[in-house]
JSON list of C-alpha atoms in Angstrom, two decimals:
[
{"chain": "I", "resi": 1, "resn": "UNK", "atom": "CA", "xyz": [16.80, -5.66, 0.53]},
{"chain": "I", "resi": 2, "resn": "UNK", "atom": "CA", "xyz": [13.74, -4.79, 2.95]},
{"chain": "I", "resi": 3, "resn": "UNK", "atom": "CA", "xyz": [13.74, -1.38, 3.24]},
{"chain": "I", "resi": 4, "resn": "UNK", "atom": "CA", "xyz": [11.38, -0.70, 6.13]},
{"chain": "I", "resi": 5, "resn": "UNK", "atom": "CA", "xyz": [11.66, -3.47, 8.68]},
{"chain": "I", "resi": 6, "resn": "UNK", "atom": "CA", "xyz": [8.10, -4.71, 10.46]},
{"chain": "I", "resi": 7, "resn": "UNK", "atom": "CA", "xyz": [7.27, -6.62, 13.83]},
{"chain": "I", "resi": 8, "resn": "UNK", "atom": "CA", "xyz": [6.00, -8.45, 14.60]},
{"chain": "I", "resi": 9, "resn": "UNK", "atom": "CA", "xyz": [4.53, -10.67, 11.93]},
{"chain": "I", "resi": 10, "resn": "UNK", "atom": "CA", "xyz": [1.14, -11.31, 13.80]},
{"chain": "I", "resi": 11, "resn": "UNK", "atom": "CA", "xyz": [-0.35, -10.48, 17.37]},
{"chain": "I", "resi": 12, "resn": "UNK", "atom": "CA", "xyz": [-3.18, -11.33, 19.55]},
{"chain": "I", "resi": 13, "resn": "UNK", "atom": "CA", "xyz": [-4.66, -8.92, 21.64]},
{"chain": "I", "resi": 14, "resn": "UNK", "atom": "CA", "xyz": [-7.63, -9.11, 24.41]},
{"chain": "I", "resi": 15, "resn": "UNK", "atom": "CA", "xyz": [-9.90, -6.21, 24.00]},
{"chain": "I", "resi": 16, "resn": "UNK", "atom": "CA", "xyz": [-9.05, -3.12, 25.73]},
{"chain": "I", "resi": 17, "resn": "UNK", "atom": "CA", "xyz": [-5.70, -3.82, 25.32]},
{"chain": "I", "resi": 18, "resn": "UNK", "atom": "CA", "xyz": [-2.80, -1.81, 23.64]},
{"chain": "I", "resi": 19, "resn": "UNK", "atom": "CA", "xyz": [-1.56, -2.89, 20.76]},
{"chain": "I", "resi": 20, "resn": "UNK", "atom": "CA", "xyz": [1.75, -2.33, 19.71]},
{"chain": "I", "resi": 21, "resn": "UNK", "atom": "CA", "xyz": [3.91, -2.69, 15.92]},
{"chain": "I", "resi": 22, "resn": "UNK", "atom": "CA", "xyz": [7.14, -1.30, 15.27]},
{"chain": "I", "resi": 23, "resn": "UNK", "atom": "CA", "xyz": [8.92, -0.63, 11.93]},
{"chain": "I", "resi": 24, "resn": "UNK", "atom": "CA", "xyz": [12.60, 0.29, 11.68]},
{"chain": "I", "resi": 25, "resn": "UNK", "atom": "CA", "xyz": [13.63, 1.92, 8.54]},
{"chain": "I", "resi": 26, "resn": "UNK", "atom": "CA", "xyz": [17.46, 2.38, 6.92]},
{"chain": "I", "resi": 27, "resn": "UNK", "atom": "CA", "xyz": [17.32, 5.36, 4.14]},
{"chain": "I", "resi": 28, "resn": "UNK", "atom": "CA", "xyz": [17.18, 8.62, 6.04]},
{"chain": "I", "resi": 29, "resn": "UNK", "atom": "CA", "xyz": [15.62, 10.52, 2.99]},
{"chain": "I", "resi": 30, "resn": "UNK", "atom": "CA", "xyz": [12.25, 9.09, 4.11]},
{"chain": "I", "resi": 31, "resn": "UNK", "atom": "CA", "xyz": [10.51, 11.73, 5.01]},
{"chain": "I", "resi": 32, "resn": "UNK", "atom": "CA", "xyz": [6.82, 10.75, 5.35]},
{"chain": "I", "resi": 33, "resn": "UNK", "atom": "CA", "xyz": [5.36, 7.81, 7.36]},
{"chain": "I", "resi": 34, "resn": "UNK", "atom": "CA", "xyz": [1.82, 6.00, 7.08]},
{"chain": "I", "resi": 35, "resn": "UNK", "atom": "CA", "xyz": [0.20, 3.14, 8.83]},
{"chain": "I", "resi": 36, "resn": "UNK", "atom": "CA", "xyz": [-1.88, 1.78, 6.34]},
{"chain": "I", "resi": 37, "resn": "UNK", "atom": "CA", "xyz": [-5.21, -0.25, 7.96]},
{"chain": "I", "resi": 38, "resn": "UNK", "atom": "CA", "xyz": [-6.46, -3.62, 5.36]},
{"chain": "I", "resi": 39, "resn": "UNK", "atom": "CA", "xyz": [-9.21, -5.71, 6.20]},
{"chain": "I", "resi": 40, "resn": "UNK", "atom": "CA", "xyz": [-9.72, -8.61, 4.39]},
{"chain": "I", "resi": 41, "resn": "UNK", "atom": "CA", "xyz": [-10.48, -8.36, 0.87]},
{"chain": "I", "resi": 42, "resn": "UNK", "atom": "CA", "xyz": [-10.21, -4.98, 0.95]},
{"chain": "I", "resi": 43, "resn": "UNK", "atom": "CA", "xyz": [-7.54, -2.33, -0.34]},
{"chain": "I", "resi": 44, "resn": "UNK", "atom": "CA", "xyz": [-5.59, -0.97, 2.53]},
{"chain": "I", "resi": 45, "resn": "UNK", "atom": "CA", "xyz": [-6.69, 2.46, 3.69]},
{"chain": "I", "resi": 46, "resn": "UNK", "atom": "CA", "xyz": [-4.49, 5.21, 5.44]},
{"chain": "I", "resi": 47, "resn": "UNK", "atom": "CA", "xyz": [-4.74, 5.37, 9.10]},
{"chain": "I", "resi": 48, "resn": "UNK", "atom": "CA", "xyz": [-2.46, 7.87, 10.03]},
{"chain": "I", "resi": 49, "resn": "UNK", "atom": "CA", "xyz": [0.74, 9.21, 9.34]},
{"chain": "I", "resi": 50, "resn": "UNK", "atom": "CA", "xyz": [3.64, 11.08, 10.58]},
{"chain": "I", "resi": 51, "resn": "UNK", "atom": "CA", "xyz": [6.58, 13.68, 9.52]},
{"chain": "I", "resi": 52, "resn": "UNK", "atom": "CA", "xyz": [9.86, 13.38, 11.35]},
{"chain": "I", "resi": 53, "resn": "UNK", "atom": "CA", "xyz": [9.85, 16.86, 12.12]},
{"chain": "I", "resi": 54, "resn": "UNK", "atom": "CA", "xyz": [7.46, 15.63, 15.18]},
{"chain": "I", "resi": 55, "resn": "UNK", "atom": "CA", "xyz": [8.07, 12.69, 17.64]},
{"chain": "I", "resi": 56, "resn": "UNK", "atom": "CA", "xyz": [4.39, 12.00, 18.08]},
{"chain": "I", "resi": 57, "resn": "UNK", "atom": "CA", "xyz": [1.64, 11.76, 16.25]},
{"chain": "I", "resi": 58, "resn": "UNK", "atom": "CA", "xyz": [-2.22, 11.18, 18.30]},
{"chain": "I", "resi": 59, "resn": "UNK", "atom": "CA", "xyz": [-5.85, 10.54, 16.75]},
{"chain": "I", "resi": 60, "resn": "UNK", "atom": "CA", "xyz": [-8.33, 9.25, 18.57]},
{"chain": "I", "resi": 61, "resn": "UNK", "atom": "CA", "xyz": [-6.93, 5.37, 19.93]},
{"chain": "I", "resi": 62, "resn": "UNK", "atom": "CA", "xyz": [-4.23, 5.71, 17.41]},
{"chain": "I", "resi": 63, "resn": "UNK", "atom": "CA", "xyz": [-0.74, 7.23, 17.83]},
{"chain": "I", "resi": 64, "resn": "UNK", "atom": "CA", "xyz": [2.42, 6.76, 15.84]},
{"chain": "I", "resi": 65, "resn": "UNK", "atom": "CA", "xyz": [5.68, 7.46, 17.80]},
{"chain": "I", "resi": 66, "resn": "UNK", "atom": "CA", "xyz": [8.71, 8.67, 16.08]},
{"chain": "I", "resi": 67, "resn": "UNK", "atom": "CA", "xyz": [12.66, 7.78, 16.58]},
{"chain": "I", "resi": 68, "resn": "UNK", "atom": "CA", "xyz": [14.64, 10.11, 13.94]},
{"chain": "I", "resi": 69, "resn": "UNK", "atom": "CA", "xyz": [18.01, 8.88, 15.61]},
{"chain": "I", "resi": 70, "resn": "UNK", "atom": "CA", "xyz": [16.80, 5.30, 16.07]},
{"chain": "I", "resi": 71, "resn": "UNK", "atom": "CA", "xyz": [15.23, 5.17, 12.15]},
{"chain": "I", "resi": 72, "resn": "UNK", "atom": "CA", "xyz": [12.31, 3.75, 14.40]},
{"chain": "I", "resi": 73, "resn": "UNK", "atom": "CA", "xyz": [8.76, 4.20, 14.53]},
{"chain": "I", "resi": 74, "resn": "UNK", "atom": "CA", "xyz": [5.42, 2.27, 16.22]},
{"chain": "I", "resi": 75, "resn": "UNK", "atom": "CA", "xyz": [1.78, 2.69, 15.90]},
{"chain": "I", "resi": 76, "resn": "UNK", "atom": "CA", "xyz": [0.05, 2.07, 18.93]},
{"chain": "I", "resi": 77, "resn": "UNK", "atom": "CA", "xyz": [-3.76, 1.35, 19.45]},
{"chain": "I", "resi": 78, "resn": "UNK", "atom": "CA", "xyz": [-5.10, 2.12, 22.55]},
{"chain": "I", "resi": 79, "resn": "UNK", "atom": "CA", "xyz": [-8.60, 0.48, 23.95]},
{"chain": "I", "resi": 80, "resn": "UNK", "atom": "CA", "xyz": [-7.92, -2.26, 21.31]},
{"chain": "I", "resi": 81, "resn": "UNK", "atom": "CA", "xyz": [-11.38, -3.78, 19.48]},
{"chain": "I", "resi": 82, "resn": "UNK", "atom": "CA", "xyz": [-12.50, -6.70, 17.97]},
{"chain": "I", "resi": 83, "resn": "UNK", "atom": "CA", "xyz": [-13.43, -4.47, 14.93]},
{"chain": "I", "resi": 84, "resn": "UNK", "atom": "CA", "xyz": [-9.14, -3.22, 14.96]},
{"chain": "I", "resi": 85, "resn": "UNK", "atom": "CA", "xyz": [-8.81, -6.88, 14.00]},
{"chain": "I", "resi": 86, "resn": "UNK", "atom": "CA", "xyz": [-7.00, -6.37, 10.63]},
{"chain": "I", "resi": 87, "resn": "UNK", "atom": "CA", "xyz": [-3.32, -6.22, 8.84]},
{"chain": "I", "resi": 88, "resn": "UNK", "atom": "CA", "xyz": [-1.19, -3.69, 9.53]},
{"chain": "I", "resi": 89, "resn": "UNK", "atom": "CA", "xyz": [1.35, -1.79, 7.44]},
{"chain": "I", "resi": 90, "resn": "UNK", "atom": "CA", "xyz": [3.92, 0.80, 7.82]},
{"chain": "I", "resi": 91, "resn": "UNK", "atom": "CA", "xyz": [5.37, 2.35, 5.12]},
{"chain": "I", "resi": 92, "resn": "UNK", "atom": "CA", "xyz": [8.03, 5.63, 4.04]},
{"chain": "I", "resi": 93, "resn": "UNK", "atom": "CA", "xyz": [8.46, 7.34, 1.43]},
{"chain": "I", "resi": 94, "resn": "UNK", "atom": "CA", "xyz": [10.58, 10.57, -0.10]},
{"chain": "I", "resi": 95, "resn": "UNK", "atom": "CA", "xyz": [8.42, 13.57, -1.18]},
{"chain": "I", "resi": 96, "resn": "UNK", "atom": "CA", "xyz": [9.00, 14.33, -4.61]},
{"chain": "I", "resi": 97, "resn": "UNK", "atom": "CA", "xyz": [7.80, 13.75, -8.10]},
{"chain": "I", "resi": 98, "resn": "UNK", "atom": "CA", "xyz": [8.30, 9.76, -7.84]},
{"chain": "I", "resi": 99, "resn": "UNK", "atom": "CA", "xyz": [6.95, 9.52, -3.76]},
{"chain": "I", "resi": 100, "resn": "UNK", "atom": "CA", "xyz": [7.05, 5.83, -3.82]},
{"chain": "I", "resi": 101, "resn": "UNK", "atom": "CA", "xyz": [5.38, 4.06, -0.82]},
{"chain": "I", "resi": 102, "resn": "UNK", "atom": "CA", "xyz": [8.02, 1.40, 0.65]},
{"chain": "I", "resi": 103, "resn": "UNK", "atom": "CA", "xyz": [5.80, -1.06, 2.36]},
{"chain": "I", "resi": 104, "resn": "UNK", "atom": "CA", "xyz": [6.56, -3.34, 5.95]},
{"chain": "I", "resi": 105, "resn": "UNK", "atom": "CA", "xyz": [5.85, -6.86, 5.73]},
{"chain": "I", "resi": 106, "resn": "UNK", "atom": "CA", "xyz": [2.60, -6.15, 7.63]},
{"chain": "I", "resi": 107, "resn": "UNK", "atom": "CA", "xyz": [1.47, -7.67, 10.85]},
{"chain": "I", "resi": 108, "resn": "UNK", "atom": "CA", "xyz": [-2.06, -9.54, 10.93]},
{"chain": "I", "resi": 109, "resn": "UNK", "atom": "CA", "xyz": [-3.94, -8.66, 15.04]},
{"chain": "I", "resi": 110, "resn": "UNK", "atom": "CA", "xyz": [-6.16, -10.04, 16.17]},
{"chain": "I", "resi": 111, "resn": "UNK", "atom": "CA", "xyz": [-8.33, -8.35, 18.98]},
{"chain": "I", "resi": 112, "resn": "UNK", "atom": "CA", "xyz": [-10.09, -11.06, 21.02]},
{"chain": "I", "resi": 113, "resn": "UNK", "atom": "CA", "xyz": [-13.14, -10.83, 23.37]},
{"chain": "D", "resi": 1, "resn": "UNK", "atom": "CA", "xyz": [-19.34, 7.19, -5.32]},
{"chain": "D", "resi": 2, "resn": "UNK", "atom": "CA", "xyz": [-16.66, 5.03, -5.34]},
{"chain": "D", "resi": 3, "resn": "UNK", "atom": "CA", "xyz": [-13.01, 6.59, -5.11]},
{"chain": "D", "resi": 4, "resn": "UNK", "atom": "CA", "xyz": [-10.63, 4.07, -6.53]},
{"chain": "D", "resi": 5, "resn": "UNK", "atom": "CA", "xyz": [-12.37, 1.23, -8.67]},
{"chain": "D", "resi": 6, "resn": "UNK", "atom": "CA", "xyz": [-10.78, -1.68, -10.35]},
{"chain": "D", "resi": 7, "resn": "UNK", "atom": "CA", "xyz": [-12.30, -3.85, -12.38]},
{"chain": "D", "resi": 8, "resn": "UNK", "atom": "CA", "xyz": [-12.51, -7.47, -12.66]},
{"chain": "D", "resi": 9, "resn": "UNK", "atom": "CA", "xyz": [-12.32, -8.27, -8.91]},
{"chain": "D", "resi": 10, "resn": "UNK", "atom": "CA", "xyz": [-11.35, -11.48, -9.56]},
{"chain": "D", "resi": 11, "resn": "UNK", "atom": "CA", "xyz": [-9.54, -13.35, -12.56]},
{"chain": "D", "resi": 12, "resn": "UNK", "atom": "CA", "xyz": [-9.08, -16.92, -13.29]},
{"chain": "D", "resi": 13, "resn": "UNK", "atom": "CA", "xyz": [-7.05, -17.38, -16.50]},
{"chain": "D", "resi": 14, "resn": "UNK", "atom": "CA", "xyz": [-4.73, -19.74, -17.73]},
{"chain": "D", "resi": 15, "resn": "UNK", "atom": "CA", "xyz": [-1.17, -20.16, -18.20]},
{"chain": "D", "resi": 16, "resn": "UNK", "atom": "CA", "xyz": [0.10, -18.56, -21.21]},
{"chain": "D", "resi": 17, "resn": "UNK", "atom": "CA", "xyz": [-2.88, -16.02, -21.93]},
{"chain": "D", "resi": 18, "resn": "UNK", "atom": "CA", "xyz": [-2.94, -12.22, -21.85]},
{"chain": "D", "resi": 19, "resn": "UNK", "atom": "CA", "xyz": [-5.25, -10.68, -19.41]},
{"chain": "D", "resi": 20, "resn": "UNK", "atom": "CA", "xyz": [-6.28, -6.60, -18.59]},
{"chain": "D", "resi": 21, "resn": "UNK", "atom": "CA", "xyz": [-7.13, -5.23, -15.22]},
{"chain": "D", "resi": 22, "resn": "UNK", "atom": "CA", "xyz": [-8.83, -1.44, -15.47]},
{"chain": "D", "resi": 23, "resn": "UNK", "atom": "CA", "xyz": [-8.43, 1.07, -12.61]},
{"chain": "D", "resi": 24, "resn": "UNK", "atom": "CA", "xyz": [-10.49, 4.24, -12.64]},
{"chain": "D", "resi": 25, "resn": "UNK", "atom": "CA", "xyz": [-10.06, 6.91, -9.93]},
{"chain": "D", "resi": 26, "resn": "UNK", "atom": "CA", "xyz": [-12.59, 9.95, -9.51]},
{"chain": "D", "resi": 27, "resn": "UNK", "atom": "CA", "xyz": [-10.67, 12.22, -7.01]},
{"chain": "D", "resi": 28, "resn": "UNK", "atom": "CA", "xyz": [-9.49, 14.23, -9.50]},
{"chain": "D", "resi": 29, "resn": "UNK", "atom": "CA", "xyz": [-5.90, 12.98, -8.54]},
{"chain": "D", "resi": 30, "resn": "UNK", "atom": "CA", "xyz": [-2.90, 13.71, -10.82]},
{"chain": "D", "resi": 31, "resn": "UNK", "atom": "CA", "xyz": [-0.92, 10.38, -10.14]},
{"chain": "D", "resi": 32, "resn": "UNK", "atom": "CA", "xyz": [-1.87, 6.76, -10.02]},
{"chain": "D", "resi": 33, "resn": "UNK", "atom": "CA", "xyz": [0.03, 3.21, -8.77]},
{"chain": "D", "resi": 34, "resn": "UNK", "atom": "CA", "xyz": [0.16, -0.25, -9.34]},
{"chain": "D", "resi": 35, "resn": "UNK", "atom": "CA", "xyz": [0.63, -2.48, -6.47]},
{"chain": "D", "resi": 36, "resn": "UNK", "atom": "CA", "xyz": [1.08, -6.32, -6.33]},
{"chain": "D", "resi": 37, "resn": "UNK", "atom": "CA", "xyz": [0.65, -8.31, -3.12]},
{"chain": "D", "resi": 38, "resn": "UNK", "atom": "CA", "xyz": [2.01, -11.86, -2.98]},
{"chain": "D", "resi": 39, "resn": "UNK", "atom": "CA", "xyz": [0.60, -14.73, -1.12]},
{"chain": "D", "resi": 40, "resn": "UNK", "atom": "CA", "xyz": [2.33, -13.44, 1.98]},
{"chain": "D", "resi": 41, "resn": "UNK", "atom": "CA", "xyz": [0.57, -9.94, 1.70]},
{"chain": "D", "resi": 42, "resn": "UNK", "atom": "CA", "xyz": [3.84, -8.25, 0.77]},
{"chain": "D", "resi": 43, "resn": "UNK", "atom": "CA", "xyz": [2.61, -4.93, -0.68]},
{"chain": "D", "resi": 44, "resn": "UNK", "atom": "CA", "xyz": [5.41, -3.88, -3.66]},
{"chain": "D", "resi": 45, "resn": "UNK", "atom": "CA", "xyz": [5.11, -1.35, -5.83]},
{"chain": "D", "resi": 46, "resn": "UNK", "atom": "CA", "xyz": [5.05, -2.16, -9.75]},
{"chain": "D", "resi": 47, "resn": "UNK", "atom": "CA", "xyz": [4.04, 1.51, -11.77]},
{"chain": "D", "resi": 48, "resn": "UNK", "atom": "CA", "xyz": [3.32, 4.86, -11.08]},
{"chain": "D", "resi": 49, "resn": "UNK", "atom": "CA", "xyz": [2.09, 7.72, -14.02]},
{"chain": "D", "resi": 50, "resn": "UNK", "atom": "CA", "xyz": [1.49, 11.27, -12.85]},
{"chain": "D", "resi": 51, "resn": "UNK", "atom": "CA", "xyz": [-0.42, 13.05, -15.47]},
{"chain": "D", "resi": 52, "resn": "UNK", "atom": "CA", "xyz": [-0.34, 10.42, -17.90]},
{"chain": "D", "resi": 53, "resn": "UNK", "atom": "CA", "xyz": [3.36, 9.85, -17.97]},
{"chain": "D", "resi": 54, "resn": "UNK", "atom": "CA", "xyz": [4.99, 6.79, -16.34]},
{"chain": "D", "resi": 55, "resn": "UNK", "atom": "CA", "xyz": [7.50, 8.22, -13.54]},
{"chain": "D", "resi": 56, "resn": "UNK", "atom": "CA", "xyz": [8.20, 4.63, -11.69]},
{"chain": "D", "resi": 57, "resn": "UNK", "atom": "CA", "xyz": [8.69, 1.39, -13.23]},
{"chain": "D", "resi": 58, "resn": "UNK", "atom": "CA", "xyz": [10.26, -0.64, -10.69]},
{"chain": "D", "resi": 59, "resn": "UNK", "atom": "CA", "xyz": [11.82, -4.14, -11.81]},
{"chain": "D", "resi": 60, "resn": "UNK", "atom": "CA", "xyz": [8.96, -5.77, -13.29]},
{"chain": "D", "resi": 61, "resn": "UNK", "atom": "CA", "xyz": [8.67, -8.68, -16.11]},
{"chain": "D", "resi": 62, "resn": "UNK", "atom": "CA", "xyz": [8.23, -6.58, -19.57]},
{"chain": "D", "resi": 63, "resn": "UNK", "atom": "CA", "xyz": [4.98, -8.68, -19.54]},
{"chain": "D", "resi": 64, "resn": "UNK", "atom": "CA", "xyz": [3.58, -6.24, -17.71]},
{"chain": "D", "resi": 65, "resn": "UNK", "atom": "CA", "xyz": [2.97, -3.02, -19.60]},
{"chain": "D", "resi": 66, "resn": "UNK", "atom": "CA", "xyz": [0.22, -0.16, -18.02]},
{"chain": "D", "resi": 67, "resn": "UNK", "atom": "CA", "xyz": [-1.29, 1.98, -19.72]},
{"chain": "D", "resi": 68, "resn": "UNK", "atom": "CA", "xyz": [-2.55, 5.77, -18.96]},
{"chain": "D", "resi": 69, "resn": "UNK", "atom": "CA", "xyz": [-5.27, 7.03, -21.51]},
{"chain": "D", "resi": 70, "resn": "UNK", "atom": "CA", "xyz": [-5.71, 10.09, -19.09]},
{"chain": "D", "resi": 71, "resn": "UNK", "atom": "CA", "xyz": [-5.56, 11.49, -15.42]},
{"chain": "D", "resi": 72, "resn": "UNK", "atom": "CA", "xyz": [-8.32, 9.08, -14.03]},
{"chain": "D", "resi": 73, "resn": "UNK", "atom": "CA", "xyz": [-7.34, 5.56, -15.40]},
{"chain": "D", "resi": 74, "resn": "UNK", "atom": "CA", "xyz": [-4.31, 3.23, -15.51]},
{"chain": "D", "resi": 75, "resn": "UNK", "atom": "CA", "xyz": [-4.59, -0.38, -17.03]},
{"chain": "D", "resi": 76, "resn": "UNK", "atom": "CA", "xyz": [-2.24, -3.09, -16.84]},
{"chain": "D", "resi": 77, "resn": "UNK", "atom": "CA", "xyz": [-1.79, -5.77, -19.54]},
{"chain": "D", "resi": 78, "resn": "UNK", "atom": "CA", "xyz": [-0.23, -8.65, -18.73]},
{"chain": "D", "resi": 79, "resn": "UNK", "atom": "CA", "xyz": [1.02, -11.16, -21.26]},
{"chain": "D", "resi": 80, "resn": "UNK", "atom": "CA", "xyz": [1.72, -14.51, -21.59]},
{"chain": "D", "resi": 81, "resn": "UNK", "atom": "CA", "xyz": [0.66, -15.29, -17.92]},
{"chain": "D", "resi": 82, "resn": "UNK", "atom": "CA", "xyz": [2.56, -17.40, -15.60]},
{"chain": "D", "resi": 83, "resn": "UNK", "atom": "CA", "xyz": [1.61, -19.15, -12.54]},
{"chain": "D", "resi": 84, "resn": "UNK", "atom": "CA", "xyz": [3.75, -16.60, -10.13]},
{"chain": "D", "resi": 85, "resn": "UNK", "atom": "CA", "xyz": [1.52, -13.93, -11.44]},
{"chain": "D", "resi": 86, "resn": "UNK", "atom": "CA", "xyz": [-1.15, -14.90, -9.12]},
{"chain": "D", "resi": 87, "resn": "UNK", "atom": "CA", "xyz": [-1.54, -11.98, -6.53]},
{"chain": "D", "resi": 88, "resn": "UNK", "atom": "CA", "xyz": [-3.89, -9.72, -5.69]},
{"chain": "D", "resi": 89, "resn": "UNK", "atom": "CA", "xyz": [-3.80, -6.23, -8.22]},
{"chain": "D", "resi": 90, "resn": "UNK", "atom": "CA", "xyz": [-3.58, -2.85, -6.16]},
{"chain": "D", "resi": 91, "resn": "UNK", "atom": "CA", "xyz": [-4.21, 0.32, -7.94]},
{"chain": "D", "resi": 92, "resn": "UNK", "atom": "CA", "xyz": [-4.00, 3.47, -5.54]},
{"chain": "D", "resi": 93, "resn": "UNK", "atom": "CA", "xyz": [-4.01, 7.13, -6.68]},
{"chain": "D", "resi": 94, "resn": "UNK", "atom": "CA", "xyz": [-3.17, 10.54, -4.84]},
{"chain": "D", "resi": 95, "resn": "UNK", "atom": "CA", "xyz": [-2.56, 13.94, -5.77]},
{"chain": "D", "resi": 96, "resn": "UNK", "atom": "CA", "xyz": [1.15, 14.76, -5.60]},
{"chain": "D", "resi": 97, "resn": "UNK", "atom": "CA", "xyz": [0.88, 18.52, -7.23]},
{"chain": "D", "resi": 98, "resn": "UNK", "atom": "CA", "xyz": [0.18, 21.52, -4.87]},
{"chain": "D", "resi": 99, "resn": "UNK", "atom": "CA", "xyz": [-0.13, 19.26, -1.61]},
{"chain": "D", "resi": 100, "resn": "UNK", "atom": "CA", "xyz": [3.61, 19.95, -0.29]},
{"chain": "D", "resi": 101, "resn": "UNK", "atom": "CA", "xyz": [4.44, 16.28, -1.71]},
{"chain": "D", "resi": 102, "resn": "UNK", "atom": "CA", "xyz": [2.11, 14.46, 1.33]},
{"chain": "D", "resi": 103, "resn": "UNK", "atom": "CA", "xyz": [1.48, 11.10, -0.38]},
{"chain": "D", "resi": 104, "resn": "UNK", "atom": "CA", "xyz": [-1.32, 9.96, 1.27]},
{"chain": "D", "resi": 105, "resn": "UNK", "atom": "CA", "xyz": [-2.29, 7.11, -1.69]},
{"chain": "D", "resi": 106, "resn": "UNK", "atom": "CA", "xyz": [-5.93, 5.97, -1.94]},
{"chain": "D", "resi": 107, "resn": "UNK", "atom": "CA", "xyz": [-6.37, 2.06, -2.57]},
{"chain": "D", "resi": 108, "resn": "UNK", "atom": "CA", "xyz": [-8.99, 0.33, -4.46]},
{"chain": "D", "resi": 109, "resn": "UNK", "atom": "CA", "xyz": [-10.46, -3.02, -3.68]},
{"chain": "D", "resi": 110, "resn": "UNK", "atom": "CA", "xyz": [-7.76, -4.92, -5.78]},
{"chain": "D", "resi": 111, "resn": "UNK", "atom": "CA", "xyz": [-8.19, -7.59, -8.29]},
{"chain": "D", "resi": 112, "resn": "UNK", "atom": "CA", "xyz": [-6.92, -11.02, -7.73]},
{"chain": "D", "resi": 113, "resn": "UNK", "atom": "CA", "xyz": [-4.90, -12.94, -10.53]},
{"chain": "D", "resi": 114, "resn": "UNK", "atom": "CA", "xyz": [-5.04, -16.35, -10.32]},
{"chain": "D", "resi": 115, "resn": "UNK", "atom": "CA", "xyz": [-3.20, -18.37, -13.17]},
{"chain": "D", "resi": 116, "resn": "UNK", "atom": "CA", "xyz": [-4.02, -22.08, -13.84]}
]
């Protein structure tokens, strides 16, 4: 059972474009919300995250939107750049002791010239 | 000055064999992970130990067994290898005491199983 719900699988891009991933989640005890940035050969890295107390999150070209009563969310990526070019993962968790990290199935973009 | 290191980066082993991958965080973080990701770069969580005492242990193969000698490492052990253990390793850490449960998880560069 996926828990957290990712599209789409890949995307392409031009530079200076916006780029734009959703994730749809089902257990409404997540209460925390990453995008998580991995190049390759690399361990992903937090790029921002979000509470559902607030419907938007901004910094710098990045901002995650936030649908509590749609279990939705989206990172968008303004000005998109080659060096964006990457996989892409949402994720939710619970706060508490355990504070798992549910993982999306990721979405490779590519930013082209 | 490396946050999250893991150690080998890369493991070729055969079938049937029992193989160790070391993590080693210096952030002073209180809890540590083990993540596998599959072929498809699905990202699942296998183990978690805050302050030295396992607290997740999702459905993985008793094969696997980690290990938490203090705070700043976690080892896995894997035994008797098969060829759908080749993934990539993930060990991540954060600090879940005192920081109003944000789990921001740090990743290191991840170590990647392959089984002959």
């Amino acid at each position: 059972q996926q828990q957290v719900k990712q599209s789409p699988q890949s995307l392409i891009v031009q530079k200076g474009g916006i780029s734009i991933i959703n994730c749809a989640y089902e257990n409404t005890a997540f209460d925390y919300f990453p995008w998580y940035q991995q190049f390759p050969g690399k361990g992903p890295a937090l790029l921002i995250a979000i509470r559902p107390d607030v419907s938007e999150k901004k910094e710098g070209r990045f901002t995650i939107s936030f649908n509590k009563s749609a279990k939705q969310f989206s990172l968008h990526i303004m000005d998109s750049q080659p060096g964006d070019s990457a996989t892409y993962f949402c994720a939710a968790s619970i706060t508490g002791t355990a504070s798992k990290l549910t993982f999306g199935t990721g979405t490779r973009l590519q930013v082209t010239l | 000055d490396t946050a999250v290191s893991q150690t080998p980066k890369y493991l070729v082993t055969q079938m049937g064999n029992d193989k160790s991958i070391k993590c080693e965080q210096n952030l002073g973080h209180d809890t540590m992970y083990w993540y596998k990701q599959d072929s498809k770069k699905f990202l699942k969580i296998m183990f978690s130990y805050n302050n030295k005492e396992l607290i997740i242990n999702e459905t993985v193969p008793n094969r696997f067994s980690p290990k938490s000698p203090d705070k700043a490492h976690l080892n896995l052990h894997i035994n008797s290898l098969e060829l759908g253990d080749s993934a990539v390793y993930f060990c991540a850490s954060s600090q879940l005491t005192g920081t109003g449960g944000y789990n921001e998880q740090f990743f290191g560069p991840g170590t990647r199983l392959t089984v002959l």
